[in-house]
XYZ file of C-alpha atoms in Angstrom:
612
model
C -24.983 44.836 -28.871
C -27.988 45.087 -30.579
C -29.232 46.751 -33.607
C -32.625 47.456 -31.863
C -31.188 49.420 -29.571
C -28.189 51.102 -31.116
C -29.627 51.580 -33.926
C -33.350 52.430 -32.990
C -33.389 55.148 -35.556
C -31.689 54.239 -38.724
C -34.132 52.481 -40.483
C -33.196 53.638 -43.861
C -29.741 52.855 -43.195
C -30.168 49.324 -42.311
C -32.327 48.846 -45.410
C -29.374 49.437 -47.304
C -27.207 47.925 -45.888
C -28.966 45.050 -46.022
C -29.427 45.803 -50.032
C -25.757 46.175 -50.195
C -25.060 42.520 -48.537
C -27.617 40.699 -50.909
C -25.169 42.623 -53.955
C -21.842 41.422 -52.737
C -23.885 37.659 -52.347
C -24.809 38.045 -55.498
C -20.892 39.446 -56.436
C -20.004 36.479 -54.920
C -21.911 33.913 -57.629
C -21.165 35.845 -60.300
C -16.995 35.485 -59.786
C -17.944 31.516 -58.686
C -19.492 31.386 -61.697
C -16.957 33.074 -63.879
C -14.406 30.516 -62.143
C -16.205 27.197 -62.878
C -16.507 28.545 -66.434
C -13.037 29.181 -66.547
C -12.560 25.653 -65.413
C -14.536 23.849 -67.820
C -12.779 26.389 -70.838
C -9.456 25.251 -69.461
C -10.451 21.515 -68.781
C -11.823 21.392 -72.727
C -8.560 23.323 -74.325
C -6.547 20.802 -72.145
C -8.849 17.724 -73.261
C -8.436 19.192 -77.407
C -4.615 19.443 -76.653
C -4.609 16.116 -75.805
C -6.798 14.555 -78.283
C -4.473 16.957 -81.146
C -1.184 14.785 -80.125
C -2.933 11.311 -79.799
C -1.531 8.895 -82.587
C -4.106 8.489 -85.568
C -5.792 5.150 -85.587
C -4.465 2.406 -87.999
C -1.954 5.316 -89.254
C 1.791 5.432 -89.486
C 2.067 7.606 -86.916
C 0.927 4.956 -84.571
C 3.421 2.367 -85.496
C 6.099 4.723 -84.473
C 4.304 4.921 -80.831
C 5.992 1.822 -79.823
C 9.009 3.156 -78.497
C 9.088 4.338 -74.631
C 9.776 7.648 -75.004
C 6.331 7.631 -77.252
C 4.701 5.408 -74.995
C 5.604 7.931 -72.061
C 4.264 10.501 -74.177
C 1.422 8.906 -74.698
C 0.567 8.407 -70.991
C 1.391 12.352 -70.760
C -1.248 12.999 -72.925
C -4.029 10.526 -71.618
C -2.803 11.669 -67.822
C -3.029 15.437 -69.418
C -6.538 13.956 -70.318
C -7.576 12.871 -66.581
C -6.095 16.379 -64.874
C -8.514 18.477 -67.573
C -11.262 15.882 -66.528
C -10.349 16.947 -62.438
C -11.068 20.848 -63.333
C -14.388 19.849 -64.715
C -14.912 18.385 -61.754
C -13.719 21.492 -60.001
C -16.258 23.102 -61.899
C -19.531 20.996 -61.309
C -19.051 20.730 -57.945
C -18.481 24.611 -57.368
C -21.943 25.540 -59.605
C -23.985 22.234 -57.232
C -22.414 23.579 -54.181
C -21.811 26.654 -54.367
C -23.745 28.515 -56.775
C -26.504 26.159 -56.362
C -26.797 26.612 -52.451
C -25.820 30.304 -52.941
C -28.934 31.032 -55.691
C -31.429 29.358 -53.377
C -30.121 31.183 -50.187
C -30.327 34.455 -51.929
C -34.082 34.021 -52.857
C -34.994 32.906 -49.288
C -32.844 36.220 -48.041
C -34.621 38.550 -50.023
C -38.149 37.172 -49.105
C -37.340 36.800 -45.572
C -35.425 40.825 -45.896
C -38.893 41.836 -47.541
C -40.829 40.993 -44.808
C -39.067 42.202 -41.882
C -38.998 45.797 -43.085
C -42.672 45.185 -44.503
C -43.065 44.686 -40.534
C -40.911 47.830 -39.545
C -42.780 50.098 -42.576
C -46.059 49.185 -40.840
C -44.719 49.713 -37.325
C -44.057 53.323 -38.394
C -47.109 54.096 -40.294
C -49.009 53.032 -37.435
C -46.863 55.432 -34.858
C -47.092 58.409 -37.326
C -51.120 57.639 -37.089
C -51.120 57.558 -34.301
C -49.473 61.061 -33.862
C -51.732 62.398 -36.364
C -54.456 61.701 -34.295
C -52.088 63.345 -31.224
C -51.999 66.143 -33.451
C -55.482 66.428 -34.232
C -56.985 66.393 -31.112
C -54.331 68.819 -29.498
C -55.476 71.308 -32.318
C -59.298 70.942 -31.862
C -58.843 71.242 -27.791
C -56.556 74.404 -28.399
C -59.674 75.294 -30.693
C -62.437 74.621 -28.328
C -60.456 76.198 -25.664
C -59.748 79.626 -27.344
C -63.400 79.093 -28.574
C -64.680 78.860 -24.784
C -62.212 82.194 -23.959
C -64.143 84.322 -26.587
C -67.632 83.343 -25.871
C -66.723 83.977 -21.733
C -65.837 87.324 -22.855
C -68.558 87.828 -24.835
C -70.640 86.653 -22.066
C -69.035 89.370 -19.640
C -69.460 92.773 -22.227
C -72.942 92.041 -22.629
C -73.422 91.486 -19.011
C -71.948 94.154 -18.348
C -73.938 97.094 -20.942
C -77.309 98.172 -19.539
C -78.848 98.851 -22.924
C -78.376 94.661 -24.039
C -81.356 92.652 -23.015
C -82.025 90.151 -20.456
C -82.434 87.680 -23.120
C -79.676 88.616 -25.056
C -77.897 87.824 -21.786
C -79.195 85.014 -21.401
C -78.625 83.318 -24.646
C -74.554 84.932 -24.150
C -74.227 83.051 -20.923
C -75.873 79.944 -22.341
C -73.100 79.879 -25.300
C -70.150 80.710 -23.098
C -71.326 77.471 -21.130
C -71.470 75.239 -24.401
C -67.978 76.575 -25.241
C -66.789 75.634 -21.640
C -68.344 72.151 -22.170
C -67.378 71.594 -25.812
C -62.852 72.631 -24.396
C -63.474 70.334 -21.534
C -64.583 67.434 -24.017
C -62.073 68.307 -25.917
C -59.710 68.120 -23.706
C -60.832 64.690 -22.145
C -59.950 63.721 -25.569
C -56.806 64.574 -26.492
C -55.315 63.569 -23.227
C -56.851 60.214 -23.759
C -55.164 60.529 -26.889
C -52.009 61.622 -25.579
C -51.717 58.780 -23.755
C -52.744 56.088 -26.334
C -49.773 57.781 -28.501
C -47.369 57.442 -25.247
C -47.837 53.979 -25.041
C -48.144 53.037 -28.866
C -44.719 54.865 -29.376
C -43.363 53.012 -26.281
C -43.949 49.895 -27.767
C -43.052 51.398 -31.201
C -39.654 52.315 -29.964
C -38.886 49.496 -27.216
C -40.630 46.767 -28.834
C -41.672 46.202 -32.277
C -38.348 47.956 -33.434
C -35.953 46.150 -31.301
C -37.737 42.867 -32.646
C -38.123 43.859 -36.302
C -33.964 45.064 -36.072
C -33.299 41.992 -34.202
C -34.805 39.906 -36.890
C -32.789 42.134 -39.589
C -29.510 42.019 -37.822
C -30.057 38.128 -37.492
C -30.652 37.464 -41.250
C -27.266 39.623 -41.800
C -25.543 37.643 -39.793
C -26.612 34.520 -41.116
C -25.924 35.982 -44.660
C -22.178 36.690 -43.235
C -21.626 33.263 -42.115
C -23.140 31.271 -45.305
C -20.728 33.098 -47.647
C -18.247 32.666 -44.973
C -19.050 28.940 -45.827
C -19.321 29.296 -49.243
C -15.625 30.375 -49.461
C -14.834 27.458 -47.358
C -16.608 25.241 -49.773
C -14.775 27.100 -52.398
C -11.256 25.859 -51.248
C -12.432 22.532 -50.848
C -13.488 21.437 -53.970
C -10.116 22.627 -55.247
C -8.494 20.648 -52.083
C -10.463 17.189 -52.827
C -8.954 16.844 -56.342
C -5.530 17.959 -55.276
C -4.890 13.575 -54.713
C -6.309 12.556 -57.670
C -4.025 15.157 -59.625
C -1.251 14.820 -57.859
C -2.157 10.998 -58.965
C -2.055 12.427 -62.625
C 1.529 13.943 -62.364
C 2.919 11.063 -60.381
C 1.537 9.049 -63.620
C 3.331 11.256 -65.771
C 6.790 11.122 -63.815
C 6.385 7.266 -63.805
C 5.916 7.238 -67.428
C 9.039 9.486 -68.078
C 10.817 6.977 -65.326
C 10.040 3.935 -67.878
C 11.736 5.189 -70.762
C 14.433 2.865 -71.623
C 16.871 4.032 -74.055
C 18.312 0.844 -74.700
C 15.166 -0.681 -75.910
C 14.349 2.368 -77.786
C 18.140 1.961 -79.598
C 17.272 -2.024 -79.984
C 13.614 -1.081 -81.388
C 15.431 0.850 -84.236
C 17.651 -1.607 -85.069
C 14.745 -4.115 -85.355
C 12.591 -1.452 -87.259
C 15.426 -0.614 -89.876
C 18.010 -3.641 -89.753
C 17.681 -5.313 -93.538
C 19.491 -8.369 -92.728
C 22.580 -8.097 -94.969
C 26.327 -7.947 -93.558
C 28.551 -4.878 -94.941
C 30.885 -5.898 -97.904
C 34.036 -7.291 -97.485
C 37.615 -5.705 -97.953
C 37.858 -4.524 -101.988
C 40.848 -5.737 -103.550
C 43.675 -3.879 -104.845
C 44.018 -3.021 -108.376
C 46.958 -2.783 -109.841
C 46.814 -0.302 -112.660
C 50.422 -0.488 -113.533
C 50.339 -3.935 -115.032
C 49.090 -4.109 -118.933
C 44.966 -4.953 -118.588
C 43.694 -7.378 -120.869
C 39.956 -6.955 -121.106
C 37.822 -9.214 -123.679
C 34.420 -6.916 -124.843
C 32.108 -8.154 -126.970
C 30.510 -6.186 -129.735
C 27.063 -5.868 -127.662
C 29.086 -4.753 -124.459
C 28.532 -1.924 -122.217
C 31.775 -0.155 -123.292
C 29.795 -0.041 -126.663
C 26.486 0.888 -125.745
C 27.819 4.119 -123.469
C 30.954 5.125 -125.051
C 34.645 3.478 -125.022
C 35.704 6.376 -122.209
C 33.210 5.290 -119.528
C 34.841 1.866 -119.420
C 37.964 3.299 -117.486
C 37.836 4.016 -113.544
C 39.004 7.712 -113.699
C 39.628 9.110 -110.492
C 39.196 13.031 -111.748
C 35.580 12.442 -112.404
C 32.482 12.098 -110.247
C 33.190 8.794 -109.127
C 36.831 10.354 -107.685
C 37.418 9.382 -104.072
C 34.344 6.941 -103.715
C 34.668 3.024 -102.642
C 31.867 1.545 -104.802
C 29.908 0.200 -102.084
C 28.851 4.319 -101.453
C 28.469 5.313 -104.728
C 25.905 8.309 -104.770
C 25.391 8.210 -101.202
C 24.760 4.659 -100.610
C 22.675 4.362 -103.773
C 24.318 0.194 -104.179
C 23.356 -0.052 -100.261
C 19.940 0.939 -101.697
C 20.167 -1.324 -104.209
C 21.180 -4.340 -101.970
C 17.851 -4.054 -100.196
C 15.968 -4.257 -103.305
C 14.600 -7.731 -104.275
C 15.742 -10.239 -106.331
C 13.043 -10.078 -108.883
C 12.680 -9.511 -113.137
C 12.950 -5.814 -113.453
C 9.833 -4.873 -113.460
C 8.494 -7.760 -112.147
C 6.150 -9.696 -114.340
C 2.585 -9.887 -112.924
C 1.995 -12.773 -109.962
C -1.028 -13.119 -111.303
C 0.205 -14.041 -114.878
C -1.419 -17.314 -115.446
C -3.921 -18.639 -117.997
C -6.577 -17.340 -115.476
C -5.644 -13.906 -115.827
C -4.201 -13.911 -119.279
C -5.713 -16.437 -121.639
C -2.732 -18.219 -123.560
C -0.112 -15.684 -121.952
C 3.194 -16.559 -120.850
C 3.708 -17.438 -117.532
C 5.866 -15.132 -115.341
C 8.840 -16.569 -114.635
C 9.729 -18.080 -111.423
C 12.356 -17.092 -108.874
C 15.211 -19.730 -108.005
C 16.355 -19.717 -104.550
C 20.008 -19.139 -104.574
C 22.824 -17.536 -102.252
C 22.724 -14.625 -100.766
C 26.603 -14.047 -102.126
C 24.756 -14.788 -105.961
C 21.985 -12.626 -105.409
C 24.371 -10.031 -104.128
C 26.426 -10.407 -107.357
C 23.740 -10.117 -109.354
C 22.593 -6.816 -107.551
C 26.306 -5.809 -108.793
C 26.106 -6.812 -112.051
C 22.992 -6.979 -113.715
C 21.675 -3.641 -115.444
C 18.004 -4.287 -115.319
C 17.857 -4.848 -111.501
C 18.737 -0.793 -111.335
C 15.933 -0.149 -113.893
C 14.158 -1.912 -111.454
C 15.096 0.003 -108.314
C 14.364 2.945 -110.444
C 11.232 2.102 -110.925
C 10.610 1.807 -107.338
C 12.223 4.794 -106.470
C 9.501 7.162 -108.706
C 6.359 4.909 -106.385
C 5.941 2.060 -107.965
C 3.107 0.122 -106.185
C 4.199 -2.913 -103.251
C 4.487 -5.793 -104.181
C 2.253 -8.348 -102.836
C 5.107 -10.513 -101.081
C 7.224 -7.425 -99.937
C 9.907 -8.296 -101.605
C 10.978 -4.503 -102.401
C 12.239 -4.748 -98.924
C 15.397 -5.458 -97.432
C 15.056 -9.488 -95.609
C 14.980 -8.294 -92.401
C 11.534 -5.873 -93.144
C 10.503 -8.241 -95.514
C 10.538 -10.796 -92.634
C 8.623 -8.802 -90.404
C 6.148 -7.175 -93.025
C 5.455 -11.128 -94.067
C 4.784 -12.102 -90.279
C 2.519 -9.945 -89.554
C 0.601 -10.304 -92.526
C 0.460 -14.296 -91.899
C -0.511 -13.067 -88.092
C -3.214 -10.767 -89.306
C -4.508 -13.800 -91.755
C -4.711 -15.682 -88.379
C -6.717 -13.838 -86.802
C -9.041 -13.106 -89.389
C -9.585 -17.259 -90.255
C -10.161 -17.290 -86.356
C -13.082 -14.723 -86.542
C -14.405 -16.492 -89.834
C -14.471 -19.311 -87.711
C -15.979 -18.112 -84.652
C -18.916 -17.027 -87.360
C -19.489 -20.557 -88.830
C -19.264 -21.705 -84.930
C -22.017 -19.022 -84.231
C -24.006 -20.227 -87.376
C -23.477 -23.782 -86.676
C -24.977 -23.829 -82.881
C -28.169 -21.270 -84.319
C -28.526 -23.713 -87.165
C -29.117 -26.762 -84.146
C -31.564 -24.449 -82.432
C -33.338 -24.088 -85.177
C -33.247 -28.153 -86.256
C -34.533 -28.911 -83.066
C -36.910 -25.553 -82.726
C -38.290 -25.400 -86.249
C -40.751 -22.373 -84.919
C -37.435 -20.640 -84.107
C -36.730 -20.459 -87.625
C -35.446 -21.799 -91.166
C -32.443 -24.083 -90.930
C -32.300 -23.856 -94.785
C -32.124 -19.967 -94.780
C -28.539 -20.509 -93.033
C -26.811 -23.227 -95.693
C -25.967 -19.978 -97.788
C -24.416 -18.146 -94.761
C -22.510 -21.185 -93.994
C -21.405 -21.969 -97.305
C -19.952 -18.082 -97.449
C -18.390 -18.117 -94.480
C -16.761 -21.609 -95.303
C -15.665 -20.070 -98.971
C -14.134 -17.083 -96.902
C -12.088 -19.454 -94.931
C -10.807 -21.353 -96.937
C -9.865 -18.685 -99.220
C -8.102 -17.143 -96.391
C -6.451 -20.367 -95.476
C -4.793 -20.345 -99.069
C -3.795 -16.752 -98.592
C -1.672 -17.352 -95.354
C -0.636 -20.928 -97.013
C 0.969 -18.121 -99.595
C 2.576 -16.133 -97.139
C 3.330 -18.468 -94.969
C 5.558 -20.012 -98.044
C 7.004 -16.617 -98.432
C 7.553 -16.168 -94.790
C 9.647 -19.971 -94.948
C 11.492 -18.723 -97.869
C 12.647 -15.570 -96.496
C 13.821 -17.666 -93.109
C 15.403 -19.894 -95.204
C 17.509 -17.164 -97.232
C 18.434 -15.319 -93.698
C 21.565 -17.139 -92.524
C 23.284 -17.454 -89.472
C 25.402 -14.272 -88.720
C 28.918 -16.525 -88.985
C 27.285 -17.972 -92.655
C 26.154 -14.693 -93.769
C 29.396 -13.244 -92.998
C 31.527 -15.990 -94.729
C 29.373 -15.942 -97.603
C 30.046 -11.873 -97.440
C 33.423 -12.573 -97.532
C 33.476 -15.342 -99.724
C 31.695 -12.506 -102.283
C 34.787 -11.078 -103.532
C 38.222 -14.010 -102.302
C 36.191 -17.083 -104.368
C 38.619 -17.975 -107.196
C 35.278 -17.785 -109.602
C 34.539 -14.112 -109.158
C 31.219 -13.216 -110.654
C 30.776 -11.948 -114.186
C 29.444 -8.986 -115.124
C 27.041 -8.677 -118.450
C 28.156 -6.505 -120.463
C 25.276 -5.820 -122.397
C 23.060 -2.772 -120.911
C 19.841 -5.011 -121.247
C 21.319 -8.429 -120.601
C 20.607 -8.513 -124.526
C 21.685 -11.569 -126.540
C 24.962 -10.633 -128.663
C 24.905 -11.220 -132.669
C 25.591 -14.690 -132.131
C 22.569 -15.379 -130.005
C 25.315 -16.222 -126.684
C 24.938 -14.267 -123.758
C 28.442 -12.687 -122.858
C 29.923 -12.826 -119.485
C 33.587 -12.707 -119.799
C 34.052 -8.957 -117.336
C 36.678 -9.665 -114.942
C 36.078 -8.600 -111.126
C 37.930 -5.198 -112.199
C 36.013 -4.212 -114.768
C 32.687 -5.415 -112.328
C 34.009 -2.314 -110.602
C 34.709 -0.038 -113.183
C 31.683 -0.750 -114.956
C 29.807 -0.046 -111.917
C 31.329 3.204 -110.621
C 30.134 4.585 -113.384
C 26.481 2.595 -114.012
C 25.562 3.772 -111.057
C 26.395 7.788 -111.262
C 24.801 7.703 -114.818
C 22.196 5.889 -113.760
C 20.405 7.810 -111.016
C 21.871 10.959 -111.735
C 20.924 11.429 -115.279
C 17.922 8.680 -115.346
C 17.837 8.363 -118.892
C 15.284 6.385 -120.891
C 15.991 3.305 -122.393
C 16.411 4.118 -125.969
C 14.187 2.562 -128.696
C 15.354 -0.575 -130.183
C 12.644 -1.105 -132.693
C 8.700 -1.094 -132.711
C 5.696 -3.717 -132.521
C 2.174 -3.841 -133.326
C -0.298 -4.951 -130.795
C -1.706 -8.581 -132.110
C -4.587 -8.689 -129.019
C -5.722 -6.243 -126.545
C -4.122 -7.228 -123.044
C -5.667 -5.547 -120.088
C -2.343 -4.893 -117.977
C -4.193 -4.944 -114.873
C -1.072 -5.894 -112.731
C 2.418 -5.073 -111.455
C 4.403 -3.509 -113.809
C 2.518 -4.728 -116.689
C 0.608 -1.820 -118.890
C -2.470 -2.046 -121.285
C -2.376 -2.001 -125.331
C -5.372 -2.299 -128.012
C -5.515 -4.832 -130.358
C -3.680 -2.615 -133.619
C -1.951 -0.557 -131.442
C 1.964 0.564 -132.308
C 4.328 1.453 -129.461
C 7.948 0.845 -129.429
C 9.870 -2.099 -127.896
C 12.789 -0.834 -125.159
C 13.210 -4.908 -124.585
C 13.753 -8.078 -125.940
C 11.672 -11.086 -124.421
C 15.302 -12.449 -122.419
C 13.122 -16.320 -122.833
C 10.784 -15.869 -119.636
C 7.406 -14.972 -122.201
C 7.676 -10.993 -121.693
C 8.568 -8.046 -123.801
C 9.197 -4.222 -122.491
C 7.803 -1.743 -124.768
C 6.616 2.294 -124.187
C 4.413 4.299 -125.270
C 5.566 7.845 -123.808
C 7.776 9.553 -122.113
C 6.149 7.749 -118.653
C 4.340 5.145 -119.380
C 6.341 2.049 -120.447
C 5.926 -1.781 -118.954
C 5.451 -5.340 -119.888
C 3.553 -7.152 -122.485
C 3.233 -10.768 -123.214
C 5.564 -11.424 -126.386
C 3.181 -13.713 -127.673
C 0.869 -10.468 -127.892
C 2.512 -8.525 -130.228
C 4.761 -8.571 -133.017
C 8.144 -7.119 -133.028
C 10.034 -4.925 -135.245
C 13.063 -4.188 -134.099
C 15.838 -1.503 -135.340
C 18.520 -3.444 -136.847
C 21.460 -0.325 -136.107
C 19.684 -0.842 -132.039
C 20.254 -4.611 -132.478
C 23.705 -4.102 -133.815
C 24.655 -1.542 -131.544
């Protein structure tokens, strides 16, 4: 089976054919390359989906990536990562291998195409001059020939009439014989001719053709097989990352196989336990026996009306134990710390306020007195209020529960840690360069380091009193955590001691007339009093009315915590009495109120407020 011979006279037909297997080649690429672009357009939409879901650095977000169903997430999204990574490899390897190969086959096909029927186009111009010349000579010889008939007759009539001349017959015959000789040459020639054409088109047709369609029907085989191979080569780039994904999604079933929902439970508890033990049993009140309640003139009963005194069970507060008042709101308040309401400035000291009070310091006490004081004391709710509208942290955490706080302090002294550590690593650094250079001088200025060393030196030792503060903190906070049986017997203790804790009954722990401070509530009015504290407290948030006005004596530049700024001659109205630790509350607006040293202004106050 070969083209040569089969197919001897379809020239034009095999050239395109030919034409037409270069354009599927060439069909061929194009979808390759549509594919690998379709690879690397999937591979960076899967690499962006990724990259959307990671965890923000040093964000919130992160911190909450520490449970296993996050951390199996996670490894979804980096193993989501590695399979996109697999189709760009898919993708390079198809345009190196492929389209590539393909490209450089196709030019060497169309040059070696061109020349083969450059060979066959000259093959047949050559026959069909060759049969021109055929033709030509068979035309002149048919010329000479009828040529050499007419003069022979011509010859014969004048032979023949008696009235021509002998010369005249003469020259006749003479031209009849040059017509004879002139056929015969011709016809010498074309049958010379005719058989130079015989062979030329044997060779044409048995030879040079067969060869030249030989060669063509070669190259289109060899075309056939390389995209044969190419196709091949197509499935297996696809089949040589098949492991390494199927690596990927094993990856991602072993991450979802590590999720431990135990640990995740035990991480929440360690993320949001606060370290306190829920109250104890409430005692029964017995509101058919006479009550006997001693108020002073300055009491609560006074300050808010003689009707909010009584529990009433029609109210708000109907059907609510006070430990859930307002949805939890004295859980809330449990967590908040044990701190002047707002707290004076930490920084309150002769450094930062020239002859200013100090701010007063915290006594460590029980946890059962601290809780008691959460329950009683009115200014620790202005406090949580405060908080609650985004007050700023304080710097020893103590606006969270002992559990957080505990953990927030810990990490802070581990954090200081490492920090000193890479101070000290520094000085190290400086140190050794600072003994090259002694014993190099050329290498350098030993002098030109003291500065860098002294810095460095400042910086740790500055950080070194900073975790020495924390650190303190941190022991304080241990200190206060008790064992679970201690915590729960002080819990207990809270409300079956045979001293139950007081309640003030003065709004703003204010002194009463007599300059005492009164503390005669019994534990049922404690209740009472706070049933309804609480409801009026944080659902009406009222303002702490006016109790008389000051004048600003210096300026004070209230630069921290729940302190606030006032010009020397400046009038603004006192909410506060200084209670004897050096501060006074006073506002200015509707929302902006805070602390002020007492010895910084001088006080007016409303006698009616005072009285009332």
């Amino acid at each position: 089976m070969s083209w040569g011979t089969e197919l001897w006279d379809q020239f034009d037909n095999l050239e395109k054919h030919t034409q037409w297997g270069i354009d599927i080649l060439e069909k061929y690429i194009k979808f390759v390359k549509e594919r690998t672009e379709i690879e690397l357009s999937y591979a960076k939409q899967l690499r962006n989906l990724s990259k959307k879901y990671q965890p923000k650095k040093n964000s919130k977000e992160e911190e909450e990536y520490k449970y296993t169903s996050c951390k199996a997430f996670i490894s979804t999204l980096n193993e989501t990562n590695d399979y996109a990574g697999q189709h760009e490899v898919i993708s390079e390897n198809m345009t190196s291998h492929i389209i590539g190969d393909l490209a450089r086959y196709i030019q060497e096909l169309k040059q070696e195409r061109k020349s083969n029927f450059h060979d066959g186009r000259k093959a047949q111009q050559h026959i069909e001059t060759c049969w021109k010349q055929l033709e030509s000579s068979k035309r002149r010889f048919e010329r000479d020939c009828k040529e050499a008939d007419r003069a022979q007759q011509y010859f014969e009539k004048m032979d023949a009439d008696i009235n021509v001349t002998k010369a005249d017959v003469e020259k006749a015959r003479q031209q009849a014989q040059i017509r004879h000789q002139m056929a015969e040459d011709s016809k010498a020639d074309y049958s010379s001719i005719l058989q130079k054409f015989n062979h030329e088109q044997h060779e044409y047709y048995h030879t040079h053709i067969p060869n030249i369609f030989q060669k063509i029907q070669e190259m289109e085989e060899r075309r056939i097989v390389k995209i044969g191979e190419s196709m091949k080569t197509y499935a297996e780039v696809d089949r040589q990352v098949i492991p390494i994904i199927g690596k990927c999604l094993d990856g991602i079933v072993k991450a979802a196989e590590s999720i431990d929902e135990k640990n995740d439970s035990q991480l929440v508890i360690e993320a949001y336990k606060s370290g306190f033990e829920p109250p104890g049993d409430i005692e029964f009140e017995d509101y058919t026996q006479p009550m006997k309640r001693t108020v002073s003139d300055n009491s609560l009963s006074n300050s808010r009306g003689e009707g909010k005194l009584e529990l009433k069970f029609g109210g708000k507060s109907k059907g609510k134990l006070w430990p859930f008042i307002k949805k939890n709101k004295l859980v809330s308040l449990l967590t908040s710390p044990h701190q002047p309401p707002p707290p004076p400035p930490a920084s309150a000291s002769p450094s930062a306020v020239p002859n200013g009070p100090q701010s007063p310091k915290q006594q460590k006490e029980p946890l059962s007195h601290r809780f008691n004081e959460f329950m009683t004391s009115k200014p620790k709710i202005h406090c949580f209020r405060s908080l609650k509208r985004g007050g700023a942290t304080p710097e020893d955490f103590s606006n969270l529960p002992p559990e957080q706080r505990r953990k927030k302090l810990q990490q802070k002294v581990d954090e200081l840690n490492k920090e000193i550590q890479k101070e000290m690593d520094q000085r190290d650094a400086i140190t050794k360069m600072k003994d090259v250079y002694l014993k190099n001088p050329q290498m350098g200025d030993p002098a030109s380091l003291d500065h860098k060393l002294a810095e460095v030196s400042q910086n740790i030792e500055k950080l070194r009193l900073e975790t020495q503060k924390f650190e303190a903190w941190l022991a304080e906070v241990e200190g206060r955590l008790p064992a679970r049986s201690e915590q729960a017997r002080r819990q207990s203790g809270l409300y079956d001691s045979q001293n139950p804790p007081t309640v003030n009954n003065c709004a703003q722990d204010r002194e009463s007339p007599d300059g005492s401070y009164t503390e005669e509530q019994s534990q049922e009015s404690e209740v009472k009093v706070l049933a309804t504290d609480f409801d009026d407290e944080f659902d009406d948030e009222e303002p702490l009315p006016a109790i008389g006005t000051c004048k600003a004596l210096y300026t004070f530049e209230g630069q921290n915590e729940g302190t606030i700024s006032v010009v020397e001659g400046e009038t603004l109205y006192v909410i506060e009495e200084d209670k004897g630790d050096g501060w006074t509350r006073i506002r200015r607006n509707e929302d902006e109120e805070g602390y002020v040293p007492t010895s910084y202004v001088e006080v007016y106050l409303d006698k009616n407020a005072k009285d009332s």
